[in-house]
mmCIF file of N, CA and C in Angstrom:
data_model
loop_
_atom_site.group_PDB
_atom_site.id
_atom_site.type_symbol
_atom_site.label_atom_id
_atom_site.label_comp_id
_atom_site.label_asym_id
_atom_site.label_seq_id
_atom_site.Cartn_x
_atom_site.Cartn_y
_atom_site.Cartn_z
ATOM 1 N N MET R 1 20.382 15.428 -30.122
ATOM 2 C CA MET R 1 20.076 14.283 -29.179
ATOM 3 C C MET R 1 18.842 14.620 -28.404
ATOM 4 N N ALA R 2 18.203 15.726 -28.584
ATOM 5 C CA ALA R 2 16.930 16.058 -27.844
ATOM 6 C C ALA R 2 15.878 15.019 -28.201
ATOM 7 N N ASN R 3 15.164 14.602 -27.160
ATOM 8 C CA ASN R 3 14.027 13.630 -27.333
ATOM 9 C C ASN R 3 14.528 12.240 -27.791
ATOM 10 N N GLY R 4 15.788 11.906 -27.660
ATOM 11 C CA GLY R 4 16.207 10.608 -28.134
ATOM 12 C C GLY R 4 17.084 9.920 -27.045
ATOM 13 N N PHE R 5 17.618 8.769 -27.445
ATOM 14 C CA PHE R 5 18.466 8.046 -26.516
ATOM 15 C C PHE R 5 19.920 8.128 -26.844
ATOM 16 N N GLY R 6 20.325 8.856 -27.901
ATOM 17 C CA GLY R 6 21.652 8.994 -28.215
ATOM 18 C C GLY R 6 21.856 8.956 -29.717
ATOM 19 N N PRO R 7 23.037 9.125 -30.188
ATOM 20 C CA PRO R 7 23.256 9.141 -31.663
ATOM 21 C C PRO R 7 22.928 7.803 -32.317
ATOM 22 N N GLY R 8 22.123 7.827 -33.314
ATOM 23 C CA GLY R 8 21.745 6.652 -34.068
ATOM 24 C C GLY R 8 20.654 5.778 -33.431
ATOM 25 N N LEU R 9 20.127 6.214 -32.285
ATOM 26 C CA LEU R 9 19.067 5.458 -31.651
ATOM 27 C C LEU R 9 17.754 6.061 -31.863
ATOM 28 N N ALA R 10 16.681 5.307 -31.767
ATOM 29 C CA ALA R 10 15.347 5.802 -31.922
ATOM 30 C C ALA R 10 14.861 6.733 -30.780
ATOM 31 N N LYS R 11 13.913 7.511 -31.022
ATOM 32 C CA LYS R 11 13.251 8.306 -30.031
ATOM 33 C C LYS R 11 12.306 7.356 -29.263
ATOM 34 N N ALA R 12 11.960 7.797 -28.065
ATOM 35 C CA ALA R 12 11.096 6.947 -27.232
ATOM 36 C C ALA R 12 9.828 6.676 -27.916
ATOM 37 N N SER R 13 9.243 7.588 -28.670
ATOM 38 C CA SER R 13 7.991 7.450 -29.329
ATOM 39 C C SER R 13 8.111 6.412 -30.541
ATOM 40 N N GLN R 14 9.308 6.112 -30.964
ATOM 41 C CA GLN R 14 9.465 5.241 -32.101
ATOM 42 C C GLN R 14 9.765 3.748 -31.677
ATOM 43 N N LEU R 15 9.945 3.519 -30.406
ATOM 44 C CA LEU R 15 10.221 2.188 -29.954
ATOM 45 C C LEU R 15 8.934 1.372 -29.882
ATOM 46 N N SER R 16 8.925 0.237 -30.502
ATOM 47 C CA SER R 16 7.769 -0.670 -30.414
ATOM 48 C C SER R 16 8.241 -2.043 -30.861
ATOM 49 N N GLY R 17 7.553 -3.059 -30.479
ATOM 50 C CA GLY R 17 7.864 -4.467 -30.799
ATOM 51 C C GLY R 17 9.149 -4.918 -30.108
ATOM 52 N N ALA R 18 9.822 -5.845 -30.718
ATOM 53 C CA ALA R 18 11.073 -6.346 -30.130
ATOM 54 C C ALA R 18 12.265 -5.405 -30.408
ATOM 55 N N VAL R 19 12.870 -4.961 -29.390
ATOM 56 C CA VAL R 19 14.083 -4.141 -29.535
ATOM 57 C C VAL R 19 15.251 -4.961 -29.000
ATOM 58 N N THR R 20 16.115 -5.352 -29.909
ATOM 59 C CA THR R 20 17.175 -6.292 -29.561
ATOM 60 C C THR R 20 18.539 -5.692 -29.470
ATOM 61 N N THR R 21 18.669 -4.467 -29.631
ATOM 62 C CA THR R 21 19.939 -3.723 -29.650
ATOM 63 C C THR R 21 20.370 -3.243 -28.282
ATOM 64 N N ILE R 22 19.449 -3.191 -27.330
ATOM 65 C CA ILE R 22 19.801 -2.679 -26.026
ATOM 66 C C ILE R 22 20.345 -3.876 -25.203
ATOM 67 N N THR R 23 21.557 -3.587 -24.653
ATOM 68 C CA THR R 23 22.208 -4.680 -23.864
ATOM 69 C C THR R 23 22.298 -4.408 -22.360
ATOM 70 N N SER R 24 21.960 -3.172 -21.927
ATOM 71 C CA SER R 24 21.934 -2.900 -20.489
ATOM 72 C C SER R 24 21.122 -1.639 -20.288
ATOM 73 N N LEU R 25 20.577 -1.511 -19.073
ATOM 74 C CA LEU R 25 19.853 -0.376 -18.684
ATOM 75 C C LEU R 25 20.410 0.008 -17.290
ATOM 76 N N LEU R 26 21.204 1.064 -17.239
ATOM 77 C CA LEU R 26 21.702 1.556 -15.952
ATOM 78 C C LEU R 26 21.315 2.969 -15.835
ATOM 79 N N ALA R 27 20.463 3.233 -14.845
ATOM 80 C CA ALA R 27 20.007 4.572 -14.595
ATOM 81 C C ALA R 27 19.414 4.671 -13.191
ATOM 82 N N THR R 28 19.408 5.889 -12.585
ATOM 83 C CA THR R 28 18.868 6.031 -11.320
ATOM 84 C C THR R 28 17.307 6.216 -11.469
ATOM 85 N N ASP R 29 16.616 5.784 -10.473
ATOM 86 C CA ASP R 29 15.104 5.883 -10.489
ATOM 87 C C ASP R 29 14.427 5.223 -11.650
ATOM 88 N N ILE R 30 14.927 4.180 -12.280
ATOM 89 C CA ILE R 30 14.253 3.558 -13.424
ATOM 90 C C ILE R 30 13.096 2.680 -12.884
ATOM 91 N N VAL R 31 11.971 2.700 -13.661
ATOM 92 C CA VAL R 31 10.805 1.981 -13.247
ATOM 93 C C VAL R 31 10.427 1.080 -14.520
ATOM 94 N N ILE R 32 10.081 -0.189 -14.263
ATOM 95 C CA ILE R 32 9.677 -1.062 -15.320
ATOM 96 C C ILE R 32 8.317 -1.598 -14.935
ATOM 97 N N GLY R 33 7.308 -1.557 -15.825
ATOM 98 C CA GLY R 33 6.018 -2.096 -15.470
ATOM 99 C C GLY R 33 5.012 -1.768 -16.492
ATOM 100 N N GLU R 34 3.810 -2.386 -16.280
ATOM 101 C CA GLU R 34 2.662 -2.058 -17.211
ATOM 102 C C GLU R 34 2.019 -0.707 -16.903
ATOM 103 N N ASP R 35 2.083 -0.312 -15.638
ATOM 104 C CA ASP R 35 1.472 0.958 -15.261
ATOM 105 C C ASP R 35 2.042 1.243 -13.827
ATOM 106 N N ALA R 36 1.520 2.333 -13.254
ATOM 107 C CA ALA R 36 2.046 2.746 -11.913
ATOM 108 C C ALA R 36 1.591 1.741 -10.826
ATOM 109 N N GLN R 37 0.690 0.924 -11.039
ATOM 110 C CA GLN R 37 0.201 -0.011 -10.040
ATOM 111 C C GLN R 37 0.985 -1.318 -10.051
ATOM 112 N N THR R 38 1.498 -1.690 -11.136
ATOM 113 C CA THR R 38 2.242 -2.951 -11.216
ATOM 114 C C THR R 38 3.653 -2.659 -11.779
ATOM 115 N N LYS R 39 4.708 -2.688 -10.940
ATOM 116 C CA LYS R 39 5.989 -2.214 -11.474
ATOM 117 C C LYS R 39 7.118 -2.795 -10.672
ATOM 118 N N ILE R 40 8.280 -2.759 -11.262
ATOM 119 C CA ILE R 40 9.583 -3.012 -10.577
ATOM 120 C C ILE R 40 10.233 -1.647 -10.528
ATOM 121 N N ASP R 41 10.590 -1.232 -9.317
ATOM 122 C CA ASP R 41 11.036 0.179 -9.068
ATOM 123 C C ASP R 41 12.454 0.166 -8.441
ATOM 124 N N PHE R 42 13.363 0.854 -9.042
ATOM 125 C CA PHE R 42 14.688 1.000 -8.491
ATOM 126 C C PHE R 42 14.837 2.422 -7.898
ATOM 127 N N GLU R 43 13.798 2.768 -7.034
ATOM 128 C CA GLU R 43 13.736 4.131 -6.520
ATOM 129 C C GLU R 43 14.772 4.460 -5.423
ATOM 130 N N THR R 44 15.226 3.428 -4.723
ATOM 131 C CA THR R 44 16.214 3.602 -3.636
ATOM 132 C C THR R 44 17.486 2.903 -4.004
ATOM 133 N N ALA R 45 18.646 3.565 -3.772
ATOM 134 C CA ALA R 45 19.942 2.982 -4.095
ATOM 135 C C ALA R 45 20.094 1.582 -3.431
ATOM 136 N N ASN R 46 20.566 0.644 -4.129
ATOM 137 C CA ASN R 46 20.808 -0.740 -3.635
ATOM 138 C C ASN R 46 19.591 -1.462 -3.207
ATOM 139 N N GLU R 47 18.420 -1.082 -3.764
ATOM 140 C CA GLU R 47 17.166 -1.807 -3.467
ATOM 141 C C GLU R 47 16.322 -1.996 -4.700
ATOM 142 N N ILE R 48 15.592 -3.011 -4.770
ATOM 143 C CA ILE R 48 14.648 -3.285 -5.869
ATOM 144 C C ILE R 48 13.239 -3.525 -5.210
ATOM 145 N N HIS R 49 12.264 -2.757 -5.599
ATOM 146 C CA HIS R 49 10.922 -2.816 -5.020
ATOM 147 C C HIS R 49 9.960 -3.412 -6.086
ATOM 148 N N PHE R 50 9.157 -4.367 -5.696
ATOM 149 C CA PHE R 50 8.222 -4.980 -6.549
ATOM 150 C C PHE R 50 6.792 -4.589 -6.100
ATOM 151 N N ASP R 51 6.025 -3.890 -6.929
ATOM 152 C CA ASP R 51 4.739 -3.385 -6.577
ATOM 153 C C ASP R 51 3.656 -4.121 -7.355
ATOM 154 N N ALA R 52 2.576 -4.406 -6.683
ATOM 155 C CA ALA R 52 1.334 -4.960 -7.272
ATOM 156 C C ALA R 52 0.074 -4.257 -6.672
ATOM 157 N N ASP R 53 -0.872 -4.069 -7.480
ATOM 158 C CA ASP R 53 -2.085 -3.355 -6.938
ATOM 159 C C ASP R 53 -1.766 -2.070 -6.201
ATOM 160 N N ASN R 54 -0.783 -1.400 -6.772
ATOM 161 C CA ASN R 54 -0.371 -0.067 -6.206
ATOM 162 C C ASN R 54 0.170 -0.043 -4.845
ATOM 163 N N SER R 55 0.780 -1.221 -4.444
ATOM 164 C CA SER R 55 1.400 -1.361 -3.097
ATOM 165 C C SER R 55 2.700 -2.079 -3.220
ATOM 166 N N GLU R 56 3.700 -1.751 -2.405
ATOM 167 C CA GLU R 56 5.034 -2.473 -2.404
ATOM 168 C C GLU R 56 4.710 -3.858 -1.771
ATOM 169 N N ARG R 57 5.032 -4.913 -2.467
ATOM 170 C CA ARG R 57 4.774 -6.264 -1.964
ATOM 171 C C ARG R 57 6.096 -6.960 -1.505
ATOM 172 N N VAL R 58 7.164 -6.777 -2.335
ATOM 173 C CA VAL R 58 8.427 -7.443 -2.105
ATOM 174 C C VAL R 58 9.535 -6.403 -2.279
ATOM 175 N N LYS R 59 10.600 -6.505 -1.491
ATOM 176 C CA LYS R 59 11.772 -5.668 -1.541
ATOM 177 C C LYS R 59 13.019 -6.521 -1.435
ATOM 178 N N ILE R 60 13.974 -6.228 -2.341
ATOM 179 C CA ILE R 60 15.296 -6.989 -2.257
ATOM 180 C C ILE R 60 16.258 -5.849 -1.942
ATOM 181 N N ASP R 61 17.015 -6.086 -0.829
ATOM 182 C CA ASP R 61 18.045 -5.138 -0.384
ATOM 183 C C ASP R 61 19.307 -5.930 0.107
ATOM 184 N N SER R 62 20.129 -5.288 0.820
ATOM 185 C CA SER R 62 21.379 -5.893 1.328
ATOM 186 C C SER R 62 21.168 -6.962 2.326
ATOM 187 N N THR R 63 19.940 -7.027 2.923
ATOM 188 C CA THR R 63 19.627 -8.072 3.903
ATOM 189 C C THR R 63 19.026 -9.302 3.165
ATOM 190 N N GLY R 64 18.547 -9.156 1.915
ATOM 191 C CA GLY R 64 17.973 -10.290 1.143
ATOM 192 C C GLY R 64 16.557 -9.974 0.693
ATOM 193 N N LEU R 65 15.768 -10.939 0.561
ATOM 194 C CA LEU R 65 14.381 -10.828 0.109
ATOM 195 C C LEU R 65 13.509 -10.567 1.258
ATOM 196 N N ASN R 66 12.697 -9.517 1.187
ATOM 197 C CA ASN R 66 11.819 -9.131 2.306
ATOM 198 C C ASN R 66 10.355 -9.046 1.698
ATOM 199 N N ILE R 67 9.470 -9.809 2.385
ATOM 200 C CA ILE R 67 8.023 -9.747 2.086
ATOM 201 C C ILE R 67 7.504 -8.543 2.810
ATOM 202 N N VAL R 68 7.097 -7.503 2.075
ATOM 203 C CA VAL R 68 6.675 -6.270 2.712
ATOM 204 C C VAL R 68 5.172 -6.338 3.086
ATOM 205 N N SER R 69 4.361 -6.894 2.211
ATOM 206 C CA SER R 69 2.983 -7.097 2.453
ATOM 207 C C SER R 69 2.511 -8.401 1.760
ATOM 208 N N GLY R 70 1.514 -9.129 2.254
ATOM 209 C CA GLY R 70 1.162 -10.334 1.728
ATOM 210 C C GLY R 70 1.842 -11.476 2.374
ATOM 211 N N SER R 71 2.008 -12.585 1.665
ATOM 212 C CA SER R 71 2.671 -13.730 2.284
ATOM 213 C C SER R 71 3.397 -14.542 1.184
ATOM 214 N N LEU R 72 4.327 -15.369 1.665
ATOM 215 C CA LEU R 72 5.008 -16.313 0.755
ATOM 216 C C LEU R 72 4.360 -17.676 0.920
ATOM 217 N N GLU R 73 3.940 -18.251 -0.140
ATOM 218 C CA GLU R 73 3.202 -19.512 -0.045
ATOM 219 C C GLU R 73 4.142 -20.639 -0.544
ATOM 220 N N THR R 74 4.057 -21.741 0.200
ATOM 221 C CA THR R 74 4.846 -22.952 -0.244
ATOM 222 C C THR R 74 3.867 -24.125 -0.241
ATOM 223 N N ALA R 75 4.120 -25.173 -1.055
ATOM 224 C CA ALA R 75 3.240 -26.256 -1.119
ATOM 225 C C ALA R 75 3.440 -27.197 0.120
ATOM 226 N N THR R 76 4.673 -27.523 0.484
ATOM 227 C CA THR R 76 4.988 -28.341 1.631
ATOM 228 C C THR R 76 6.314 -27.997 2.247
ATOM 229 N N ILE R 77 6.398 -28.238 3.539
ATOM 230 C CA ILE R 77 7.629 -28.118 4.218
ATOM 231 C C ILE R 77 7.901 -29.339 5.017
ATOM 232 N N ASP R 78 8.996 -30.016 4.759
ATOM 233 C CA ASP R 78 9.327 -31.219 5.526
ATOM 234 C C ASP R 78 10.550 -30.961 6.384
ATOM 235 N N TYR R 79 10.503 -31.307 7.645
ATOM 236 C CA TYR R 79 11.626 -31.136 8.538
ATOM 237 C C TYR R 79 12.011 -32.490 9.112
ATOM 238 N N THR R 80 13.377 -32.816 8.984
ATOM 239 C CA THR R 80 13.887 -34.007 9.511
ATOM 240 C C THR R 80 14.541 -33.779 10.783
ATOM 241 N N ASP R 81 13.992 -34.268 11.925
ATOM 242 C CA ASP R 81 14.535 -33.992 13.198
ATOM 243 C C ASP R 81 15.938 -34.700 13.437
ATOM 244 N N GLY R 82 16.852 -33.994 13.950
ATOM 245 C CA GLY R 82 18.111 -34.601 14.341
ATOM 246 C C GLY R 82 19.329 -34.083 13.514
ATOM 247 N N ASP R 83 19.042 -33.790 12.206
ATOM 248 C CA ASP R 83 20.219 -33.317 11.419
ATOM 249 C C ASP R 83 20.126 -31.823 10.979
ATOM 250 N N LEU R 84 19.162 -31.103 11.541
ATOM 251 C CA LEU R 84 18.949 -29.689 11.258
ATOM 252 C C LEU R 84 18.715 -29.362 9.817
ATOM 253 N N SER R 85 18.229 -30.336 8.989
ATOM 254 C CA SER R 85 17.982 -30.047 7.591
ATOM 255 C C SER R 85 16.459 -29.853 7.366
ATOM 256 N N MET R 86 16.183 -28.981 6.381
ATOM 257 C CA MET R 86 14.780 -28.787 6.076
ATOM 258 C C MET R 86 14.695 -28.785 4.533
ATOM 259 N N THR R 87 13.701 -29.486 4.008
ATOM 260 C CA THR R 87 13.417 -29.558 2.586
ATOM 261 C C THR R 87 12.166 -28.805 2.306
ATOM 262 N N ILE R 88 12.317 -27.880 1.318
ATOM 263 C CA ILE R 88 11.155 -27.152 0.906
ATOM 264 C C ILE R 88 10.876 -27.479 -0.492
#
């Protein structure tokens, strides 16, 4: 099993194109991305970090979605006074 993913599975160097046999990825410290500058990082337990241009931009944790740097843009926000409703 050295240099491989388990019995009957390809080595990392042999994976290319569409791989349809993988049904889950569960691991500590897994990173998905095109390079170290643009990635989805599971570096901290119970958190998902989204990085762009080599900086953490968004984090999802137990409190919800957090904008770490940058901003969240919306086209319009309408507020109807009196019924406490907001349409985004």
